[in-house]
mmCIF file of C-alpha atoms in Angstrom:
data_model
loop_
_atom_site.group_PDB
_atom_site.id
_atom_site.type_symbol
_atom_site.label_atom_id
_atom_site.label_comp_id
_atom_site.label_asym_id
_atom_site.label_seq_id
_atom_site.Cartn_x
_atom_site.Cartn_y
_atom_site.Cartn_z
ATOM 1 C CA MET A 1 0.000 0.000 0.000
ATOM 2 C CA LEU A 2 1.302 3.473 -0.841
ATOM 3 C CA GLN A 3 1.995 5.996 1.906
ATOM 4 C CA HIS A 4 -0.676 8.676 2.329
ATOM 5 C CA SER A 5 1.500 11.397 0.810
ATOM 6 C CA SER A 6 2.298 9.160 -2.183
ATOM 7 C CA LEU A 7 -1.405 8.559 -2.780
ATOM 8 C CA ASP A 8 -1.917 12.348 -2.692
ATOM 9 C CA ARG A 9 0.640 12.735 -5.464
ATOM 10 C CA VAL A 10 -0.615 9.833 -7.573
ATOM 11 C CA PHE A 11 -4.236 11.035 -7.470
ATOM 12 C CA HIS A 12 -3.055 14.583 -8.155
ATOM 13 C CA ALA A 13 -1.113 13.295 -11.179
ATOM 14 C CA LEU A 14 -4.175 11.430 -12.467
ATOM 15 C CA ALA A 15 -6.472 14.449 -11.994
ATOM 16 C CA ASP A 16 -5.065 16.008 -15.173
ATOM 17 C CA PRO A 17 -6.459 14.752 -18.507
ATOM 18 C CA THR A 18 -3.135 15.146 -20.357
ATOM 19 C CA ARG A 19 -1.201 13.199 -17.743
ATOM 20 C CA ARG A 20 -3.940 10.547 -17.624
ATOM 21 C CA ALA A 21 -3.793 10.220 -21.418
ATOM 22 C CA MET A 22 -0.017 9.809 -21.183
ATOM 23 C CA VAL A 23 -0.457 6.998 -18.646
ATOM 24 C CA GLU A 24 -3.084 5.414 -20.917
ATOM 25 C CA ARG A 25 -0.569 5.521 -23.793
ATOM 26 C CA LEU A 26 2.197 4.026 -21.634
ATOM 27 C CA VAL A 27 -0.035 1.098 -20.678
ATOM 28 C CA THR A 28 0.574 -0.126 -24.238
ATOM 29 C CA GLY A 29 4.382 0.076 -23.854
ATOM 30 C CA PRO A 30 7.285 2.517 -23.320
ATOM 31 C CA ALA A 31 7.460 5.688 -25.415
ATOM 32 C CA SER A 32 9.839 8.550 -26.060
ATOM 33 C CA VAL A 33 8.867 12.005 -24.787
ATOM 34 C CA SER A 34 8.284 13.073 -28.427
ATOM 35 C CA GLU A 35 5.934 10.128 -28.986
ATOM 36 C CA LEU A 36 4.062 11.033 -25.805
ATOM 37 C CA ALA A 37 3.804 14.648 -26.938
ATOM 38 C CA ALA A 38 2.544 13.834 -30.449
ATOM 39 C CA PRO A 39 -1.242 13.746 -29.708
ATOM 40 C CA PHE A 40 -1.207 17.034 -27.766
ATOM 41 C CA LYS A 41 -1.133 20.623 -28.936
ATOM 42 C CA VAL A 42 1.407 21.652 -26.333
ATOM 43 C CA SER A 43 5.153 22.241 -26.425
ATOM 44 C CA LEU A 44 7.643 19.429 -25.900
ATOM 45 C CA SER A 45 8.896 21.219 -22.782
ATOM 46 C CA ALA A 46 5.352 21.292 -21.329
ATOM 47 C CA ILE A 47 5.130 17.532 -21.893
ATOM 48 C CA GLY A 48 8.577 17.190 -20.321
ATOM 49 C CA GLN A 49 7.213 18.864 -17.175
ATOM 50 C CA GLN A 50 4.238 16.475 -17.078
ATOM 51 C CA VAL A 51 6.634 13.522 -17.468
ATOM 52 C CA GLN A 52 8.686 14.900 -14.573
ATOM 53 C CA LEU A 53 5.586 15.120 -12.369
ATOM 54 C CA LEU A 54 4.650 11.540 -13.289
ATOM 55 C CA GLU A 55 8.200 10.450 -12.478
ATOM 56 C CA GLU A 56 8.231 12.263 -9.116
ATOM 57 C CA CYS A 57 5.147 10.374 -7.942
ATOM 58 C CA GLY A 58 6.600 7.074 -9.166
ATOM 59 C CA LEU A 59 4.065 6.376 -11.937
ATOM 60 C CA VAL A 60 6.800 6.309 -14.608
ATOM 61 C CA ARG A 61 10.534 5.804 -14.887
ATOM 62 C CA THR A 62 12.626 7.487 -17.562
ATOM 63 C CA ALA A 63 15.975 6.688 -19.125
ATOM 64 C CA LYS A 64 17.977 8.827 -21.538
ATOM 65 C CA VAL A 65 19.973 7.188 -24.303
ATOM 66 C CA GLY A 66 21.750 9.711 -26.502
ATOM 67 C CA ARG A 67 19.206 12.446 -27.184
ATOM 68 C CA VAL A 68 16.126 10.308 -26.600
ATOM 69 C CA ARG A 69 14.400 10.059 -23.211
ATOM 70 C CA THR A 70 12.255 6.934 -22.967
ATOM 71 C CA VAL A 71 9.363 6.818 -20.525
ATOM 72 C CA GLU A 72 8.155 3.569 -19.003
ATOM 73 C CA LEU A 73 5.103 2.963 -16.814
ATOM 74 C CA GLN A 74 5.587 1.602 -13.292
ATOM 75 C CA PRO A 75 2.434 -0.484 -12.935
ATOM 76 C CA ASP A 76 3.057 -1.212 -9.222
ATOM 77 C CA VAL A 77 2.212 2.384 -8.336
ATOM 78 C CA LEU A 78 -0.974 2.240 -10.423
ATOM 79 C CA ASP A 79 -1.862 -1.031 -8.665
ATOM 80 C CA ALA A 80 -1.314 0.521 -5.249
ATOM 81 C CA ALA A 81 -3.703 3.365 -6.071
ATOM 82 C CA GLU A 82 -6.261 0.853 -7.353
ATOM 83 C CA ARG A 83 -5.986 -1.037 -4.055
ATOM 84 C CA TRP A 84 -7.204 2.076 -2.204
ATOM 85 C CA PHE A 85 -10.507 1.694 -4.119
ATOM 86 C CA GLN A 86 -10.644 -2.077 -3.682
ATOM 87 C CA LYS A 87 -10.130 -1.825 0.081
ATOM 88 C CA HIS A 88 -12.872 0.732 0.590
ATOM 89 C CA ARG A 89 -15.259 -0.942 -1.850
ATOM 90 C CA ALA A 90 -14.834 -4.166 0.157
ATOM 91 C CA ARG A 91 -15.758 -2.296 3.373
ATOM 92 C CA TRP A 92 -18.760 -0.721 1.646
ATOM 93 C CA GLU A 93 -19.955 -4.084 0.337
ATOM 94 C CA ARG A 94 -19.627 -5.707 3.775
ATOM 95 C CA ARG A 95 -21.726 -2.865 5.195
ATOM 96 C CA MET A 96 -24.378 -3.419 2.496
ATOM 97 C CA ASP A 97 -24.371 -7.167 3.225
ATOM 98 C CA ARG A 98 -24.913 -6.515 6.942
ATOM 99 C CA LEU A 99 -27.734 -4.066 6.185
ATOM 100 C CA GLY A 100 -29.308 -6.599 3.827
ATOM 101 C CA ALA A 101 -29.109 -9.349 6.446
ATOM 102 C CA LEU A 102 -30.651 -6.998 9.021
ATOM 103 C CA LEU A 103 -33.577 -6.212 6.729
ATOM 104 C CA GLU A 104 -34.217 -9.895 6.127
ATOM 105 C CA GLU A 105 -34.360 -10.709 9.844
ATOM 106 C CA PRO A 106 -37.928 -11.100 11.159
ATOM 107 C CA ASP A 107 -39.015 -8.199 13.335
ATOM 108 C CA GLU A 108 -38.938 -9.701 16.817
ATOM 109 C CA ASP A 109 -41.432 -7.262 18.328
ATOM 110 C CA GLU A 110 -44.156 -8.088 15.847
ATOM 111 C CA THR A 111 -43.549 -11.636 14.709
ATOM 112 C CA PRO A 112 -41.671 -13.693 17.269
ATOM 113 C CA PRO A 113 -39.841 -16.650 15.727
ATOM 114 C CA PRO A 114 -41.968 -19.822 15.899
ATOM 115 C CA ARG A 115 -40.980 -22.156 18.733
ATOM 116 C CA ARG A 116 -40.425 -25.791 18.100
ATOM 117 C CA LYS A 117 -42.371 -28.179 20.289
ATOM 118 C CA SER A 118 -40.009 -30.065 22.596
ATOM 119 C CA MET B 1 -17.736 5.239 -17.169
ATOM 120 C CA LEU B 2 -17.333 8.805 -15.940
ATOM 121 C CA GLN B 3 -16.729 11.642 -18.379
ATOM 122 C CA HIS B 4 -13.111 12.810 -18.592
ATOM 123 C CA SER B 5 -13.839 16.057 -16.739
ATOM 124 C CA SER B 6 -15.644 14.136 -13.976
ATOM 125 C CA LEU B 7 -12.645 11.848 -13.532
ATOM 126 C CA ASP B 8 -10.462 14.986 -13.251
ATOM 127 C CA ARG B 9 -12.627 16.215 -10.402
ATOM 128 C CA VAL B 10 -12.895 12.862 -8.621
ATOM 129 C CA PHE B 11 -9.111 12.278 -8.696
ATOM 130 C CA HIS B 12 -8.553 15.891 -7.621
ATOM 131 C CA ALA B 13 -10.949 15.337 -4.696
ATOM 132 C CA LEU B 14 -9.119 12.164 -3.678
ATOM 133 C CA ALA B 15 -5.678 13.822 -3.903
ATOM 134 C CA ASP B 16 -6.291 15.532 -0.553
ATOM 135 C CA PRO B 17 -5.693 13.446 2.607
ATOM 136 C CA THR B 18 -8.513 15.123 4.581
ATOM 137 C CA ARG B 19 -11.067 14.535 1.821
ATOM 138 C CA ARG B 20 -9.834 10.969 1.372
ATOM 139 C CA ALA B 21 -10.202 10.361 5.123
ATOM 140 C CA MET B 22 -13.755 11.742 4.928
ATOM 141 C CA VAL B 23 -14.579 9.315 2.110
ATOM 142 C CA GLU B 24 -13.022 6.484 4.149
ATOM 143 C CA ARG B 25 -15.261 7.439 7.100
ATOM 144 C CA LEU B 26 -18.362 7.602 4.852
ATOM 145 C CA VAL B 27 -17.692 4.083 3.557
ATOM 146 C CA THR B 28 -18.876 2.925 6.992
ATOM 147 C CA GLY B 29 -22.155 4.880 6.719
ATOM 148 C CA PRO B 30 -23.620 8.406 6.503
ATOM 149 C CA ALA B 31 -22.377 11.076 8.917
ATOM 150 C CA SER B 32 -23.209 14.634 9.905
ATOM 151 C CA VAL B 33 -20.741 17.370 8.968
ATOM 152 C CA SER B 34 -19.824 17.680 12.681
ATOM 153 C CA GLU B 35 -19.091 13.961 12.885
ATOM 154 C CA LEU B 36 -16.924 14.216 9.764
ATOM 155 C CA ALA B 37 -15.075 17.196 11.244
ATOM 156 C CA ALA B 38 -14.402 15.536 14.629
ATOM 157 C CA PRO B 39 -11.071 13.812 13.790
ATOM 158 C CA PHE B 40 -9.567 16.923 12.191
ATOM 159 C CA LYS B 41 -8.021 20.026 13.729
ATOM 160 C CA VAL B 42 -9.745 22.340 11.284
ATOM 161 C CA SER B 43 -12.804 24.554 11.515
ATOM 162 C CA LEU B 44 -16.289 23.275 10.786
ATOM 163 C CA SER B 45 -16.521 25.720 7.888
ATOM 164 C CA ALA B 46 -13.297 24.314 6.367
ATOM 165 C CA ILE B 47 -14.822 20.839 6.552
ATOM 166 C CA GLY B 48 -18.001 22.271 5.024
ATOM 167 C CA GLN B 49 -15.950 23.447 2.040
ATOM 168 C CA GLN B 50 -14.401 19.995 1.638
ATOM 169 C CA VAL B 51 -17.872 18.431 1.776
ATOM 170 C CA GLN B 52 -19.006 20.879 -0.916
ATOM 171 C CA LEU B 53 -16.090 19.884 -3.154
ATOM 172 C CA LEU B 54 -16.914 16.194 -2.631
ATOM 173 C CA GLU B 55 -20.554 16.943 -3.457
ATOM 174 C CA GLU B 56 -19.666 18.890 -6.623
ATOM 175 C CA CYS B 57 -17.761 15.935 -8.050
ATOM 176 C CA GLY B 58 -20.593 13.559 -7.127
ATOM 177 C CA LEU B 59 -18.725 11.514 -4.509
ATOM 178 C CA VAL B 60 -21.240 12.424 -1.791
ATOM 179 C CA ARG B 61 -24.800 13.656 -1.468
ATOM 180 C CA THR B 62 -25.961 15.828 1.418
ATOM 181 C CA ALA B 63 -29.353 16.475 2.971
ATOM 182 C CA LYS B 64 -30.207 19.034 5.648
ATOM 183 C CA VAL B 65 -32.800 18.220 8.286
ATOM 184 C CA GLY B 66 -33.273 21.043 10.778
ATOM 185 C CA ARG B 67 -29.771 22.240 11.653
ATOM 186 C CA VAL B 68 -28.007 19.000 10.782
ATOM 187 C CA ARG B 69 -26.500 18.320 7.354
ATOM 188 C CA THR B 70 -26.021 14.609 6.724
ATOM 189 C CA VAL B 71 -23.432 13.440 4.215
ATOM 190 C CA GLU B 72 -23.814 10.178 2.335
ATOM 191 C CA LEU B 73 -21.309 8.469 0.027
ATOM 192 C CA GLN B 74 -22.277 7.848 -3.606
ATOM 193 C CA PRO B 75 -20.421 4.596 -4.266
ATOM 194 C CA ASP B 76 -21.210 4.625 -8.012
ATOM 195 C CA VAL B 77 -18.792 7.499 -8.542
ATOM 196 C CA LEU B 78 -16.089 5.720 -6.564
ATOM 197 C CA ASP B 79 -16.750 2.597 -8.667
ATOM 198 C CA ALA B 80 -16.433 4.556 -11.901
ATOM 199 C CA ALA B 81 -13.040 5.905 -10.838
ATOM 200 C CA GLU B 82 -11.961 2.377 -9.882
ATOM 201 C CA ARG B 83 -12.970 1.165 -13.346
ATOM 202 C CA TRP B 84 -10.422 3.542 -14.899
ATOM 203 C CA PHE B 85 -7.712 1.502 -13.121
ATOM 204 C CA GLN B 86 -9.311 -1.851 -13.935
ATOM 205 C CA LYS B 87 -9.560 -1.020 -17.632
ATOM 206 C CA HIS B 88 -5.923 0.018 -17.957
ATOM 207 C CA ARG B 89 -4.625 -2.797 -15.758
ATOM 208 C CA ALA B 90 -6.424 -5.233 -18.071
ATOM 209 C CA ARG B 91 -4.678 -3.673 -21.097
ATOM 210 C CA TRP B 92 -1.316 -3.827 -19.303
ATOM 211 C CA GLU B 93 -1.835 -7.480 -18.370
ATOM 212 C CA ARG B 94 -2.769 -8.410 -21.955
ATOM 213 C CA ARG B 95 0.435 -6.721 -23.114
ATOM 214 C CA MET B 96 2.474 -8.675 -20.556
ATOM 215 C CA ASP B 97 0.776 -11.924 -21.672
ATOM 216 C CA ARG B 98 1.671 -11.212 -25.309
ATOM 217 C CA LEU B 99 5.274 -10.386 -24.365
ATOM 218 C CA GLY B 100 5.449 -13.593 -22.331
ATOM 219 C CA ALA B 101 4.125 -15.657 -25.222
ATOM 220 C CA LEU B 102 6.635 -13.999 -27.573
ATOM 221 C CA LEU B 103 9.536 -14.843 -25.260
ATOM 222 C CA GLU B 104 8.451 -18.466 -25.078
ATOM 223 C CA GLU B 105 8.367 -18.855 -28.858
ATOM 224 C CA PRO B 106 11.479 -20.588 -30.269
ATOM 225 C CA ASP B 107 13.796 -18.224 -32.111
ATOM 226 C CA GLU B 108 13.230 -19.186 -35.744
ATOM 227 C CA ASP B 109 16.580 -17.857 -36.991
ATOM 228 C CA GLU B 110 18.703 -19.910 -34.622
ATOM 229 C CA THR B 111 16.710 -22.995 -33.757
ATOM 230 C CA PRO B 112 14.260 -23.946 -36.457
ATOM 231 C CA PRO B 113 11.315 -25.953 -35.104
ATOM 232 C CA PRO B 114 11.959 -29.704 -35.477
ATOM 233 C CA ARG B 115 10.142 -31.232 -38.416
ATOM 234 C CA ARG B 116 8.177 -34.347 -37.989
ATOM 235 C CA LYS B 117 9.068 -37.207 -40.235
ATOM 236 C CA SER B 118 6.263 -37.836 -42.650
#
């Protein structure tokens, strides 16, 4: 599970549609910064800043070979953020199950459970 | 699936530790604004603003009865945000499966597959 402050940064990173689109692209495999920039009408340096933010929160790793910086997704960090949802959905579902069971119980004040003859 | 702009707002809402803690509390059931504020060393009006932000992005619904405002989680919106992760994890896993299958294939240049005698 990610630390609280790391979750802050990951959710902040994913709150931006450009950065989310970059992550969606990287799910299909590593890409150069230029390849990541191609679909967007913003400067290469603006995309470089978004890559840096993604790298700072651990969502991607980059490596420079010659003049080309390649960006690679770190799926563990994405998984950790997903687990935040899974954990709380599980708690919610248990609560709903308990409520459901409670509603199915006969109301003891009005209809006492039938006693078996001994 | 949530619209892109809605996902922006939901992830932005969840990027704040106080708001995330409020959502975690609401997973266990509805709460008044005062109850939500109790664990935090901030003013009731600051918590009210956080509740408003959560309400604007659809994560919670509030209802006022008399002087008490009750806050209730809207799990559908949480589910929709979780699906963003599920969808992209599924794509990532398919990619890994394909890569794995590729690595298991015999290298045709070096070791041609053995022919069966006819």
